[in-house]
């Protein structure tokens, strides 16, 4: 069968299925799951063409003493009449009972065999009339959720809880079909100790929390169908500060003023993004600044971006992070990778879009520099992934039998972004912008694949122009390895002054005066372009000239510590230990600890000491990986 035929057949099957299940809860029709071979998700046990979840209603109490959320999930189901069961994903949550939510009749269920990475399938028997099921359960010990003691927060007084769903972690606390191609509307009632506030990645559904005995209950409702990895929660001593008409920030009270100052350009970014990519479709754009153990820079949870506090530099120099997470409101949250094999459609498109926002808000020079830094990062990523013929240098990557986060490399971000820049350069910015806006509109609230992206490009932009088709090398970019020959080079002038200083440094002269006037991006270019091999005397000179051990800019500090560790530079070790025990951002802690651990004689003892101290701070998804180094 051709792809088109499969698609048509599945559309017929699904519309039959929809008429069987009656009207769907939620504001809009739930997008059908794709049924092409490239949209089958190897990281989920669900069989959505037989029975799929369309709405999740959570009713949960947050128990800090037990480190569990417990309660129920009621699932609306769309099913084939012949379906005998529905299969959900699970990883560690415990079920006490499953019932038909309309009749209260118990339903049989069982956990099948699974894998370490994916967890286990939960199969629930369906009666012929079952349309809604209720699962009584409590969450897993770890997974998506991280439980922090008061001492691990900024305020030191109250405990804290947050979730990280992407890529396949929400199956530890939400019993549903955990695949990005199975979109679901959702709602939640969350009961917490009365001193705390619960926020989620959805509009609030009540003006005020409901007061109970020593508790408060918050309600949220996401009326748009979203990928389940985008359901997120944070609970803590939280306060809100508005930034603009539809933007604002949540944080612990002691963090809030600095957070709000750093984020003051947010409303302008939203306006800019709307001009570029079309209407912002999620209502509010709020952010929450999490405790330092948050494992990512940012996470694009709808209506509520989650942020690391490590982006607060005091001078707004790291706010391209906000442009990035905001851009996901189109690329990723509207048009969502159907499976993790097409992760580049989320991240590459977002990285391209991020720099378009940065260009409008901070000017073309800054944007050009960030593009150039991205190209350097792409070249390193190619090297780290087996060179130009490495299988994982493909945009559409084969993740069968592996964890989806094996695909979380700069290939997705930077090769994806370079691909879109190449198309833009060939067809012109105006035509490309029209295409991109159209792509988001045509696929809003739907899963997308690489094949769909290429088909749209051909239909809307190539339009049978054989010369253009040949110039673009579309298939080579998406399905081939390495960087195709038609890539657009970085502007050699983007960092002219810094590059001259790098050359001078190699001859022994440091840019001592110039450094003070450089931006963060210029400092990063300098530190990442220096020869990797540096003598102790050279590192001493760098440290003395620029006070690198003391820098308050975490990206600069990371670039410095990377160089220091590669050269066994002892005077940086106290700063290194402080950095690794003060925050748990995966991008920072993983490469440093790995490099230390692999350096048997010098680094490993440091790694052992630091990891013992830092481990309680790190999120389970970070410790799961670092524990494999055998340091503890
Ligand atoms: N969605 C990602 C984070 C992510 C990806 C989490 C895959 C889990 C699995 C987010 O948008 C992101 O890319 N964050 C980056 C920052 C960005 C500026 C490159 C990060 O966390 O460093
Ligand atoms: Zn991203």
XYZ file of C-alpha atoms in Angstrom, residues 28 39 69 73 86 90 110 188 190 241 247 269 330 334 339 377 383 465 555 566 568 586 596 622:
24
model
C -12.228 20.819 19.628
C 4.121 7.383 12.903
C 0.690 11.720 44.455
C -7.402 9.262 36.774
C -7.221 -0.591 26.166
C 3.038 2.623 33.010
C -2.980 -6.540 34.289
C -6.896 18.140 37.191
C -4.788 18.891 42.911
C 4.287 38.536 39.293
C 2.628 37.152 30.548
C 8.795 38.331 22.561
C 4.075 26.759 17.596
C 0.834 23.009 17.988
C 7.152 9.993 17.541
C 27.817 23.280 18.143
C 32.073 14.617 15.676
C 10.491 23.411 -9.911
C 27.065 29.415 30.448
C 40.008 18.782 30.003
C 43.297 18.854 34.772
C 21.697 17.927 32.696
C 35.891 13.595 35.293
C 19.846 12.720 35.621
